[in-house]
Coordinates of C-alpha atoms and ligand atoms in Angstrom, one line a residue:
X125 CA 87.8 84.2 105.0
X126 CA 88.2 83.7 108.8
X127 CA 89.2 87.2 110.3
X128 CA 91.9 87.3 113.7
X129 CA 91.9 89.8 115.7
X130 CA 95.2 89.6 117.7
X131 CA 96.7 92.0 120.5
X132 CA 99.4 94.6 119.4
X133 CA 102.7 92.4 119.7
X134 CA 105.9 91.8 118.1
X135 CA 104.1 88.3 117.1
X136 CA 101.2 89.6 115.3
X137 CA 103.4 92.2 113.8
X138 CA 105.6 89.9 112.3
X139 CA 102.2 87.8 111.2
X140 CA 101.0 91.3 109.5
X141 CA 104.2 92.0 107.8
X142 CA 103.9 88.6 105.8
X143 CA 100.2 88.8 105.1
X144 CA 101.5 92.5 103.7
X145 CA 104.4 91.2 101.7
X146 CA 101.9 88.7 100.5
X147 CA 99.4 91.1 99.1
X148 CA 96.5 91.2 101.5
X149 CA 95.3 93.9 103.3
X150 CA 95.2 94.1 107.5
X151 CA 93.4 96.9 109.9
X152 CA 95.7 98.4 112.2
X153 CA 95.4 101.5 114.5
X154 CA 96.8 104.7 114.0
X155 CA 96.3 107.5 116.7
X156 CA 93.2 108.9 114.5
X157 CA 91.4 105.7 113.3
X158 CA 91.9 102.1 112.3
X159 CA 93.1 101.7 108.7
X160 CA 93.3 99.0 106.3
X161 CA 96.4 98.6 105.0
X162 CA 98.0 97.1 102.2
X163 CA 101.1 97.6 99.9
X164 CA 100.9 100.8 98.3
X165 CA 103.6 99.7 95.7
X166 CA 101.1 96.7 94.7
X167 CA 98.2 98.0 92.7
X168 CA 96.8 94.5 93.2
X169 CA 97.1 94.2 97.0
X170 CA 95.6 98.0 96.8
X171 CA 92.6 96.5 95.2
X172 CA 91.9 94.2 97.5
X173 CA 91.4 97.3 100.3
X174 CA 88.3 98.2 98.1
X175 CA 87.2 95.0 97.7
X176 CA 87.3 94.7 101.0
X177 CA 85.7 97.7 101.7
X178 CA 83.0 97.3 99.1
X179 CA 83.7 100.4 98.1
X180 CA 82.0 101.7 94.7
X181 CA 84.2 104.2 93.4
X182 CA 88.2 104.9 93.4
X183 CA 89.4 107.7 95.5
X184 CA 93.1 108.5 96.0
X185 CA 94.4 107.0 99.2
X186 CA 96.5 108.0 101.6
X187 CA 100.0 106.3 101.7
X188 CA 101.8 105.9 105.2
X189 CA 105.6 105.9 105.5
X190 CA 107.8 105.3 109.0
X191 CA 109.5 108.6 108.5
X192 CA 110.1 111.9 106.4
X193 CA 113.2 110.8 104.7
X194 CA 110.9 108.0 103.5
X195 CA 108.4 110.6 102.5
X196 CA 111.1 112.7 100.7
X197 CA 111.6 109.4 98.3
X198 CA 107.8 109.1 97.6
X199 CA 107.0 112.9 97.1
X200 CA 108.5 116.2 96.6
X201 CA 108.2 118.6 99.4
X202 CA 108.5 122.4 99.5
X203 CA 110.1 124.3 102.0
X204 CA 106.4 124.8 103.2
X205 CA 105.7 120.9 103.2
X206 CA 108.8 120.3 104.8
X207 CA 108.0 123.0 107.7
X208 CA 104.4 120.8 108.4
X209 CA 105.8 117.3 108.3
X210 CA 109.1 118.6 111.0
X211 CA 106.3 120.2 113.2
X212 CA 103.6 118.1 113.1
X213 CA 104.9 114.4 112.3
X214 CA 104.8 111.6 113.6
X215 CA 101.2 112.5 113.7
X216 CA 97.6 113.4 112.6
X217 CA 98.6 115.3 109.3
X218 CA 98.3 114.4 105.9
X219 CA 100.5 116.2 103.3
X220 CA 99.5 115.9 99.5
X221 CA 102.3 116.6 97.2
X222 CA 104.1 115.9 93.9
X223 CA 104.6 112.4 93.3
X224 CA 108.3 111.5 92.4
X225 CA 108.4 109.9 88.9
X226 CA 110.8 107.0 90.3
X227 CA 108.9 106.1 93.5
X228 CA 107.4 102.6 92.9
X229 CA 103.8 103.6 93.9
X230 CA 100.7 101.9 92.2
X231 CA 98.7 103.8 90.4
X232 CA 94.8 102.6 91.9
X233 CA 96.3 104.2 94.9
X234 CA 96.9 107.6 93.6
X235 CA 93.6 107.2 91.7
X236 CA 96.1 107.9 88.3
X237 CA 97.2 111.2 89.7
X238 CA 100.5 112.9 89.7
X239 CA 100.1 114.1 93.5
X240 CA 100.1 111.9 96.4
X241 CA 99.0 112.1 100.0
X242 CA 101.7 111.3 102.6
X243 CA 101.1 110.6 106.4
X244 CA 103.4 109.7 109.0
X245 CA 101.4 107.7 112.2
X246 CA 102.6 108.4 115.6
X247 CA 101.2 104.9 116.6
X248 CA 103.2 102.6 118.1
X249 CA 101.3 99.2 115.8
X250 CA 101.1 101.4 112.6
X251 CA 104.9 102.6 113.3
X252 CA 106.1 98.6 114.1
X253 CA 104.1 97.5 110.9
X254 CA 105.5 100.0 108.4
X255 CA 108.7 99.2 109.7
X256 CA 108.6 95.0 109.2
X257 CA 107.2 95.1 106.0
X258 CA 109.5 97.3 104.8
X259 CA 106.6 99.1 102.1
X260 CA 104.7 102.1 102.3
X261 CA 101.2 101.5 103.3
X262 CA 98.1 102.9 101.9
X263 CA 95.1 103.0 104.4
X264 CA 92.3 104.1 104.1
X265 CA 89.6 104.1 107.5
X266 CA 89.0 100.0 108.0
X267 CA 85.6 100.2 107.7
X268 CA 83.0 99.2 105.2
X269 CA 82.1 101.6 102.8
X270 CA 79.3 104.0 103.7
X271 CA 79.9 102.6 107.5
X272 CA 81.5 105.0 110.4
X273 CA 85.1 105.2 111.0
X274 CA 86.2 102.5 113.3
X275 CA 87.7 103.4 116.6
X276 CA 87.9 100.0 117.9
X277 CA 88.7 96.7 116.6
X278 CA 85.6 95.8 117.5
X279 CA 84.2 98.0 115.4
X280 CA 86.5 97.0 112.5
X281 CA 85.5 93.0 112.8
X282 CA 81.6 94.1 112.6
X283 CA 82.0 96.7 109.5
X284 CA 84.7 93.8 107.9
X285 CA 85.0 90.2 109.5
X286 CA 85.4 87.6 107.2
X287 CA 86.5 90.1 104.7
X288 CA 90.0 90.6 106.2
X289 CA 92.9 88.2 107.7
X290 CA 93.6 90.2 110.5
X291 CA 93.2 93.3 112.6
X292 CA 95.8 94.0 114.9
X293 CA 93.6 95.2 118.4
X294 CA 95.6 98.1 119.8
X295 CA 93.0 98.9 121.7
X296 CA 91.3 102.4 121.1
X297 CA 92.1 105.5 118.9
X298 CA 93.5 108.3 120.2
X299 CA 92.0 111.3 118.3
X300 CA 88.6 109.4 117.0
X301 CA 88.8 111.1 113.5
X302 CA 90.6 111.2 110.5
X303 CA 93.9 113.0 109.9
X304 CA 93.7 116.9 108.9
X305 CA 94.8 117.3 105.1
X306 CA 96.8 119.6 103.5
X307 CA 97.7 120.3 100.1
X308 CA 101.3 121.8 99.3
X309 CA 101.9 121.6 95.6
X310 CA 102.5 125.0 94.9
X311 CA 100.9 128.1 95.3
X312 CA 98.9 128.5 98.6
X313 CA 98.7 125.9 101.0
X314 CA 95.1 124.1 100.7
X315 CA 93.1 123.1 103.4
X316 CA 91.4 119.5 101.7
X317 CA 89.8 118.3 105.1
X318 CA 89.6 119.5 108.6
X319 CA 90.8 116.8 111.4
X320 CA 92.8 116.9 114.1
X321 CA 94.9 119.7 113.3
X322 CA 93.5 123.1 113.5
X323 CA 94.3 125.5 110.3
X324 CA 95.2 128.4 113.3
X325 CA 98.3 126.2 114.0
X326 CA 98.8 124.9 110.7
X327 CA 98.9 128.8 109.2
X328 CA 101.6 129.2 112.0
X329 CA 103.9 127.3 111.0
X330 CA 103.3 126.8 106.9
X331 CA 102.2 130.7 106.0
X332 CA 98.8 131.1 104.4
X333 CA 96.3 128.8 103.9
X334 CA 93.5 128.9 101.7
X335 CA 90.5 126.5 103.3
X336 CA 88.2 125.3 102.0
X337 CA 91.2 124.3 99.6
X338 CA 90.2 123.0 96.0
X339 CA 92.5 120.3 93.9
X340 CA 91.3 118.1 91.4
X341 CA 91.0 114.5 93.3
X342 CA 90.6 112.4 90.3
X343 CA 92.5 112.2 86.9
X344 CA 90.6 111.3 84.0
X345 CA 91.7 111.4 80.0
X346 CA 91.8 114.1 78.0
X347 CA 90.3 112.2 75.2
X348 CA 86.8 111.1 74.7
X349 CA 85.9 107.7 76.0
X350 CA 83.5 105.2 74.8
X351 CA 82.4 102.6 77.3
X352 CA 80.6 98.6 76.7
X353 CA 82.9 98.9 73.1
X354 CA 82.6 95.1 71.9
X355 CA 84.6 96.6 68.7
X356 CA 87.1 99.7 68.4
X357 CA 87.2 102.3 65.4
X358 CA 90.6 102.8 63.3
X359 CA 90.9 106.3 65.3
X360 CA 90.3 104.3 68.9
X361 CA 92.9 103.0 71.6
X362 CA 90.6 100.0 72.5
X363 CA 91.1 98.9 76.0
X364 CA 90.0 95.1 76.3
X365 CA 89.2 93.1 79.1
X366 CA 89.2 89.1 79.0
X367 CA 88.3 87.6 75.5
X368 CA 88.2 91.2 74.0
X369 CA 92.1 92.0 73.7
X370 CA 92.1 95.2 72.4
X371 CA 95.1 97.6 72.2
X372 CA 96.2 97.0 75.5
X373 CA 94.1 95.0 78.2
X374 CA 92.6 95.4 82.3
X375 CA 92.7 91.3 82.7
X376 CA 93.3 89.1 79.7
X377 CA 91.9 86.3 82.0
X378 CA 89.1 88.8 83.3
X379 CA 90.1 89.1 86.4
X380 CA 88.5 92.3 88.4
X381 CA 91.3 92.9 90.8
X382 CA 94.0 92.5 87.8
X383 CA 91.8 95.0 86.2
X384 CA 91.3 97.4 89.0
X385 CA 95.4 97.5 89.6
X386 CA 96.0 98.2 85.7
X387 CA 93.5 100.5 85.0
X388 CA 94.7 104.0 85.3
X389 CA 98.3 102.9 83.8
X390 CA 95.9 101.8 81.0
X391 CA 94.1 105.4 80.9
X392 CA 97.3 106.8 80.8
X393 CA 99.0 104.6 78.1
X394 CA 95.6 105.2 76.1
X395 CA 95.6 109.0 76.7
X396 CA 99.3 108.9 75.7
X397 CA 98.8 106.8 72.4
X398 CA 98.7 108.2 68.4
X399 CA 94.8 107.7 68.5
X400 CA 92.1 110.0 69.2
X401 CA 89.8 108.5 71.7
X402 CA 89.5 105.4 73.8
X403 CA 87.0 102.5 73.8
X404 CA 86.6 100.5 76.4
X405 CA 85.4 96.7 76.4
X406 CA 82.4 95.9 78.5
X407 CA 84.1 95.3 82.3
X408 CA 81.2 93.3 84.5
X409 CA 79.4 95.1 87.5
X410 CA 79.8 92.5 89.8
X411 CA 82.5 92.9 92.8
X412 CA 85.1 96.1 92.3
X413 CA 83.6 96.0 88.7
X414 CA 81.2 98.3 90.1
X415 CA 84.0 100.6 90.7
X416 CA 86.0 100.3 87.8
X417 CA 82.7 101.1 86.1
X418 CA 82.0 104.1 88.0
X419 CA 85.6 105.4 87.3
X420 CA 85.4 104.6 83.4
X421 CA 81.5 106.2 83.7
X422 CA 83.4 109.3 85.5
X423 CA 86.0 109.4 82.2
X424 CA 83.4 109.3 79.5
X425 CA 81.3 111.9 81.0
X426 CA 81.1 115.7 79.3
X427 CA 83.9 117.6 80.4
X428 CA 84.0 121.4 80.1
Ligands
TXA190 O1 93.5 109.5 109.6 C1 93.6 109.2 108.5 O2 94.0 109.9 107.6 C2 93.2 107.7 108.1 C3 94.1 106.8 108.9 C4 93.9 105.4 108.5 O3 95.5 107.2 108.6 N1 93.3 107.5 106.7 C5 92.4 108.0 105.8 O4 92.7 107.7 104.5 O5 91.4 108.7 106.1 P1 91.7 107.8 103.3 O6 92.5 107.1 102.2 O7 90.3 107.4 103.6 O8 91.8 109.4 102.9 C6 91.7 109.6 101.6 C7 91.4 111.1 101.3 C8 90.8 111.2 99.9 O9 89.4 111.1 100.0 C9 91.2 112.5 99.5 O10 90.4 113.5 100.0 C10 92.6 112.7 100.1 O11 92.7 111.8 101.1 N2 93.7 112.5 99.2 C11 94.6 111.5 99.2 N3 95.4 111.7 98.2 C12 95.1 112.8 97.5 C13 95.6 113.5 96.4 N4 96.6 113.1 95.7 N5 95.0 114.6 96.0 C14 93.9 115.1 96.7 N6 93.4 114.5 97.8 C15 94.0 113.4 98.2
MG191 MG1 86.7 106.8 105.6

């Protein structure tokens, strides 16, 4: 793939928005650090991002909208949410919260949770792009995984040229480091990672805050799971992958991205079925297998 990098415009904006509403992913700049963005309402285009990345496990992503009305669709916010996001947004400040049942966000970018994180940029390029493509965007740093967060899209075209379309040069960051986190789901608000925004000012305005907080980032069944299952048991929900069709499949054509896209609304259709644990096919370890695999590895483990 042949990477561009273009300078901020209303001509590489427009470019971005189609590649967006065509299910890849471009790095833009937000006022912390260059994200990679794609469609948070296509678990496939969300996919791509780790591909992209080469990233070996699923983590919840933050999703960006242009405003807090746009938020207020995606999420529900508490009168404690709702004081953060009028103080401190546009800007450096990510607020997890309940997911709304109806908002049309895919699951691989929740990670199969039913909370989401929720930023609004104050960056004129992130701002422009949410705006023309008309979709939430989930972002993640634009760097390759296990790489520094990119400042500069310079830095973005060494960590991932020829693995993206485009990066849209807005020259460099503001702040340098990722947004500060919050949680506000009930109870306390929770401190998930220290940024821009000091917890001082955040206690403020919000009340207490508990930091170092402590939420569960990643969902996982409540039944059993059995992985590399080339055959299911009468009591099993057998999730298949290509020839192995099982119950309900990640690709039928055994296609990783497909796969990555469908799998935790598979994990929930199997936790949610009459049987009592899951199989799962074999799913290869090449590409984002590796991280499908380390999220299915992650669900069969012990749990106390
Ligand atoms: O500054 C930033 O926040 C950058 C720019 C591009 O906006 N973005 C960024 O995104 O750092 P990301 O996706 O790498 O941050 C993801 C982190 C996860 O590791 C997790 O800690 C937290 O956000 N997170 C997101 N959703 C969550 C959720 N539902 N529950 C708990 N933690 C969540
Ligand atoms: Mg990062």
């Amino acid at each position: 793939m042949q990477t561009h990098v273009l300078k901020f415009d209303d001509a590489t904006i427009a470019e971005a928005a189609g590649l967006i509403l065509a299910g890849q992913c471009v790095a833009v700049p937000t006022e912390t650090v260059y994200g990679l963005a794609a469609d948070a309402t296509n678990g496939e285009a969300v996919a791509r991002i780790y591909e992209a990345k080469g990233r070996p496990s699923f983590n919840p992503l933050i999703v960006h909208v242009p405003d807090l009305a746009a938020a207020r669709e995606i999420g529900e916010f508490g009168e404690e949410a709702e004081a953060l996001a009028t103080r401190y947004w546009p800007g450096p400040l990510t607020l997890v919260v309940p997911l709304r049942e109806a908002a049309q966000i895919a699951s691989i970018a929740t990670a199969g949770l039913p909370t989401i994180g929720l930023r609004v940029p104050a960056h004129p390029a992130m701002q422009a792009l949410l705006r023309a493509a008309g979709r939430p965007l989930a972002a993640p740093s634009a760097n390759a995984s296990g790489a520094i967060s990119p400042t500069r899209a310079k830095h973005v075209l060494k960590s991932l040229g020829g693995r993206v379309p485009l990066i849209i040069d807005g020259g460099p960051t503001e702040r340098g480091i990722e947004s500060t986190i919050v949680a506000a789901t009930g109870g306390p608000l929770r401190l998930l990672r220290a940024g821009p925004i000091q917890v001082d000012a955040l206690a403020s305005e919000g009340g207490k805050i508990e930091a170092p907080g402590q939420l569960a980032s990643h969902y996982a069944p409540s039944k059993p799971l059995r992985l590399n299952a080339s055959s299911a048991e009468p009591d099993e929900f057998w999730i298949g992958f290509g020839d192995l069709a099982g119950d309900a499949t990640l690709s039928a054509d055994g296609d990783l991205t497909e796969a990555a896209a469908r799998l935790f609304d598979v994990l929930h259709q199997a936790d949610d079925a009459a049987q009592s644990r899951i199989a799962v096919a074999p799913v290869p370890e090449t590409g984002l297998g590796a991280a499908i695999n380390d999220r299915l590895r992650r669900a069969a483990a012990p749990r106390s």
